[in-house]
PDB file of C-alpha atoms in Angstrom:
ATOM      1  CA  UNK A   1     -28.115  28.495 -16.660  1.00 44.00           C
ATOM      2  CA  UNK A   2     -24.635  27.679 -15.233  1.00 55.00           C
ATOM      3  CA  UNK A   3     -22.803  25.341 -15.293  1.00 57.00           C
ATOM      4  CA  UNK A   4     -23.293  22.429 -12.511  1.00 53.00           C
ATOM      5  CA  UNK A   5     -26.566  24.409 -11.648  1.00 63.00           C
ATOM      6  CA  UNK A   6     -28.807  22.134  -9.533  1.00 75.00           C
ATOM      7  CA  UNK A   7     -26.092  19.454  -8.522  1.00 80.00           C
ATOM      8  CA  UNK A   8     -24.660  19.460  -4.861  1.00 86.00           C
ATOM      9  CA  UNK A   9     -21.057  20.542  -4.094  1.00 86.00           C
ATOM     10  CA  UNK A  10     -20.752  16.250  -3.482  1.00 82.00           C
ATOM     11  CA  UNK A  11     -22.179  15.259  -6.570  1.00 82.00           C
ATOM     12  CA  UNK A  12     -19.495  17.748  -8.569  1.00 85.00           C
ATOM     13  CA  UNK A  13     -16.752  16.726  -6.938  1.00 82.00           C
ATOM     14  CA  UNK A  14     -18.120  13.187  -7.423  1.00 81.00           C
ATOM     15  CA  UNK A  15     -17.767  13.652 -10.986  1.00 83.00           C
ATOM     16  CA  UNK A  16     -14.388  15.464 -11.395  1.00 83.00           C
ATOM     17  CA  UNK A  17     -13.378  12.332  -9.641  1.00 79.00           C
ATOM     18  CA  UNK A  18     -14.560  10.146 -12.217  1.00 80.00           C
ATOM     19  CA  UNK A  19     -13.666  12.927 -14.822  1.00 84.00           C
ATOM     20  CA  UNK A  20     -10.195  11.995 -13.341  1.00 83.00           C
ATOM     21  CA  UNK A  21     -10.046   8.432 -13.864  1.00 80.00           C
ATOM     22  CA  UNK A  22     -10.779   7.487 -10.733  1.00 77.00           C
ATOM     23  CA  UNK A  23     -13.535   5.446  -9.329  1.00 76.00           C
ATOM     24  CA  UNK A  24     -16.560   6.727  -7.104  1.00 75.00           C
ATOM     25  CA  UNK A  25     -18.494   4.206  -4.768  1.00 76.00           C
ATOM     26  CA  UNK A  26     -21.414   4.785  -2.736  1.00 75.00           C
ATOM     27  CA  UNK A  27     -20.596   4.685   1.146  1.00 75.00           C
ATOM     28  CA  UNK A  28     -23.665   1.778   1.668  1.00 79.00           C
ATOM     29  CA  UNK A  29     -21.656  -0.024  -1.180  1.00 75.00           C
ATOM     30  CA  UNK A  30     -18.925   0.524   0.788  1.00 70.00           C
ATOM     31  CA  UNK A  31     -20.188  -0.992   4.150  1.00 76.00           C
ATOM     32  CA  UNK A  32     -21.498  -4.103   1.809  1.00 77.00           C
ATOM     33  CA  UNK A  33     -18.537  -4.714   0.680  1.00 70.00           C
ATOM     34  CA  UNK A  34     -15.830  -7.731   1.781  1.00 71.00           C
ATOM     35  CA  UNK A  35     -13.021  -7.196   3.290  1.00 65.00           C
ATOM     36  CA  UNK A  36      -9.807  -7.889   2.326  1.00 61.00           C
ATOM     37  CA  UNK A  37      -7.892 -11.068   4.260  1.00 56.00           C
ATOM     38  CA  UNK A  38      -4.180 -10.774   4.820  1.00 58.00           C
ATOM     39  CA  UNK A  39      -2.480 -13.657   5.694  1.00 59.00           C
ATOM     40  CA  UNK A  40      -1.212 -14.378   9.093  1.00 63.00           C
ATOM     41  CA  UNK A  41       2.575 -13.337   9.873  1.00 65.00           C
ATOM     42  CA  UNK A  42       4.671 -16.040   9.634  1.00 65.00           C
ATOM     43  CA  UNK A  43       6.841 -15.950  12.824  1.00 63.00           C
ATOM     44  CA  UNK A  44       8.853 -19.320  11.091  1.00 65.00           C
ATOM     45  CA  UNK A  45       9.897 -16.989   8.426  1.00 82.00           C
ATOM     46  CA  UNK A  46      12.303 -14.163   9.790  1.00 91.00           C
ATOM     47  CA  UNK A  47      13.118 -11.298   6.941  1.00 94.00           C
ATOM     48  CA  UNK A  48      16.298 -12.177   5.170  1.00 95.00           C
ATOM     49  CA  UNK A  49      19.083  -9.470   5.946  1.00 95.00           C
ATOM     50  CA  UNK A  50      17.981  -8.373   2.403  1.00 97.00           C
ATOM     51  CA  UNK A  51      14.545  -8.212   3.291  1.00 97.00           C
ATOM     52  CA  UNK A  52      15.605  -6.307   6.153  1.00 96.00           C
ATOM     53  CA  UNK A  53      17.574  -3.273   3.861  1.00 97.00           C
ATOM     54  CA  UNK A  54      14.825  -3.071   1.336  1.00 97.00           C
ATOM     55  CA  UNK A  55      12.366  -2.397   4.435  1.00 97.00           C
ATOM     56  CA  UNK A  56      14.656   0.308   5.112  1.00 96.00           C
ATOM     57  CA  UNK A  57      14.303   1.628   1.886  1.00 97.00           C
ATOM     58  CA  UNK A  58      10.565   1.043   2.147  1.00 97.00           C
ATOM     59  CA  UNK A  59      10.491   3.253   5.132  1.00 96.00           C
ATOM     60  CA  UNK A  60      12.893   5.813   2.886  1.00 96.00           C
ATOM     61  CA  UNK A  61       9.622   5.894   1.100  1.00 95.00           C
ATOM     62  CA  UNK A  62      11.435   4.772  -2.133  1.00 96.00           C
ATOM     63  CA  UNK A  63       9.500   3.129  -5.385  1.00 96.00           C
ATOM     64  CA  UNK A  64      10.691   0.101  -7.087  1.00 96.00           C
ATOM     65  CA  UNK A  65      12.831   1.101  -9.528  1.00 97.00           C
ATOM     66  CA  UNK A  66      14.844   3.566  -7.077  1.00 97.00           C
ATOM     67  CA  UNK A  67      15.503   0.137  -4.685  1.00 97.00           C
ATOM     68  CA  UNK A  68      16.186  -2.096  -7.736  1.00 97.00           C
ATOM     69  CA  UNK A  69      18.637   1.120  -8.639  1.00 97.00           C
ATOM     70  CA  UNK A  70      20.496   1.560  -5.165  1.00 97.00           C
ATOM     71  CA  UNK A  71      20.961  -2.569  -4.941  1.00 97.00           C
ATOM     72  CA  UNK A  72      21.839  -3.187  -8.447  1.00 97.00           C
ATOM     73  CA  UNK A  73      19.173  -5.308  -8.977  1.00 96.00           C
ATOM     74  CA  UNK A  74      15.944  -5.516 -11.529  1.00 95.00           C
ATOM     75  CA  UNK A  75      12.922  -4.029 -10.746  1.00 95.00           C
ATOM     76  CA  UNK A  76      11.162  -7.431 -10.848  1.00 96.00           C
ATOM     77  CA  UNK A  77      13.492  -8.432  -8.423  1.00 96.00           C
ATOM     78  CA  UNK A  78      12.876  -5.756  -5.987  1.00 97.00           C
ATOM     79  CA  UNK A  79       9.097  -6.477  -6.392  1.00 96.00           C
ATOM     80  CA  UNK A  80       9.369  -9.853  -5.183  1.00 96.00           C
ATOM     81  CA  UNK A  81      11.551  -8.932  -1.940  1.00 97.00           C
ATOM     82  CA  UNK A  82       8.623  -6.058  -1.728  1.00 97.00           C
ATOM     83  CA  UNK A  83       5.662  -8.923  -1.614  1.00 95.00           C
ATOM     84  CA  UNK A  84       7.797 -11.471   0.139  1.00 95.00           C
ATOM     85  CA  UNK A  85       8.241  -8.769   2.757  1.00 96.00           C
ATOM     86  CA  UNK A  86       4.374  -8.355   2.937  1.00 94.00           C
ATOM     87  CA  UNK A  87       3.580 -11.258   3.048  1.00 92.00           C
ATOM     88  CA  UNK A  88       6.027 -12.526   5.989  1.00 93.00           C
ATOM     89  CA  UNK A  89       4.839  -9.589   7.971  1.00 93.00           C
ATOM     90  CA  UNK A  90       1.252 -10.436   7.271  1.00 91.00           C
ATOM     91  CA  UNK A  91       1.358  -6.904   5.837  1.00 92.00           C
ATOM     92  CA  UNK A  92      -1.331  -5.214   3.242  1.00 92.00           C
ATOM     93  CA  UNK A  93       0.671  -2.203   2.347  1.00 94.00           C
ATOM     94  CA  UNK A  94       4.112  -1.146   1.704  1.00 95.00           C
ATOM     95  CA  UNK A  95       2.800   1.465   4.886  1.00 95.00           C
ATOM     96  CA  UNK A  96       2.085  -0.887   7.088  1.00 94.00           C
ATOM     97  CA  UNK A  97       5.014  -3.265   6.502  1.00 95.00           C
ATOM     98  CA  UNK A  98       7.230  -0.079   7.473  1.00 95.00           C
ATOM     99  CA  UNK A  99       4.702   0.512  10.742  1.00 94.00           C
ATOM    100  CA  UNK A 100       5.133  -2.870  11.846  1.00 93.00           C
ATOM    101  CA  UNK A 101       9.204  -3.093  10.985  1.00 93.00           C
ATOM    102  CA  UNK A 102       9.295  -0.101  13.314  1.00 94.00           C
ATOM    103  CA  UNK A 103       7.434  -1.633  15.987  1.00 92.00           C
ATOM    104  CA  UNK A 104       9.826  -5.206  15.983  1.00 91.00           C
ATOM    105  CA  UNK A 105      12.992  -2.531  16.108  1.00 92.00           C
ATOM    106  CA  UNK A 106      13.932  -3.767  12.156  1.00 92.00           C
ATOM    107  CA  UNK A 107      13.087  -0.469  10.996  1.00 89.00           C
ATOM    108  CA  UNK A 108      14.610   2.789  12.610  1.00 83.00           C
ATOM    109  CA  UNK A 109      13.174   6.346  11.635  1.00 76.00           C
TER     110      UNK A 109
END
């Protein structure tokens, strides 16, 4: 018999997925499932000129430790301008907080 034999193409690549460390849910599970809440932008709470040049890094598409490199700064550090730019732009991904930079003109492409 070979290998696989009786399983659908979905179910296989189902459990390569797994196989590969990652995790597998059902769609239904999916649908159940909560959403995540993002916090409001905070309009009081302009991005610091800082803020503003690790955004445009963000947008670079450069990781933490390459913005904590090109600012001379720890990677800890560039974390927290990463979350405190999130958060202030009521953002829930590094993606997003670039999309919505571009669309208030603090972000150029």
């Amino acid at each position: 018999m070979e290998q696989g034999a009786g399983l659908s193409r979905r179910a296989l690549l189902r459990l390569a997925a797994v196989a590969a460390g990652l995790v597998v849910f059902h769609p239904e599970a999916l649908r159940r499932a909560p959403r995540p809440v993002r916090a409001d932008p905070d309009p009081a709470q302009p991005l610091t000129g800082r803020e503003i040049e690790v955004l445009g890094m963000l947008a670079e598409g450069l990781g933490n430790k390459a913005i904590a490199s090109r600012l001379g700064i720890s990677t800890h550090t560039a974390k927290f301008h990463v979350a405190s730019i999130l958060s202030k732009l009521g953002a829930g991904s590094r993606t997003e907080a670039v999309t919505i930079g571009m669309r208030r003109g603090l972000v150029a492409i």
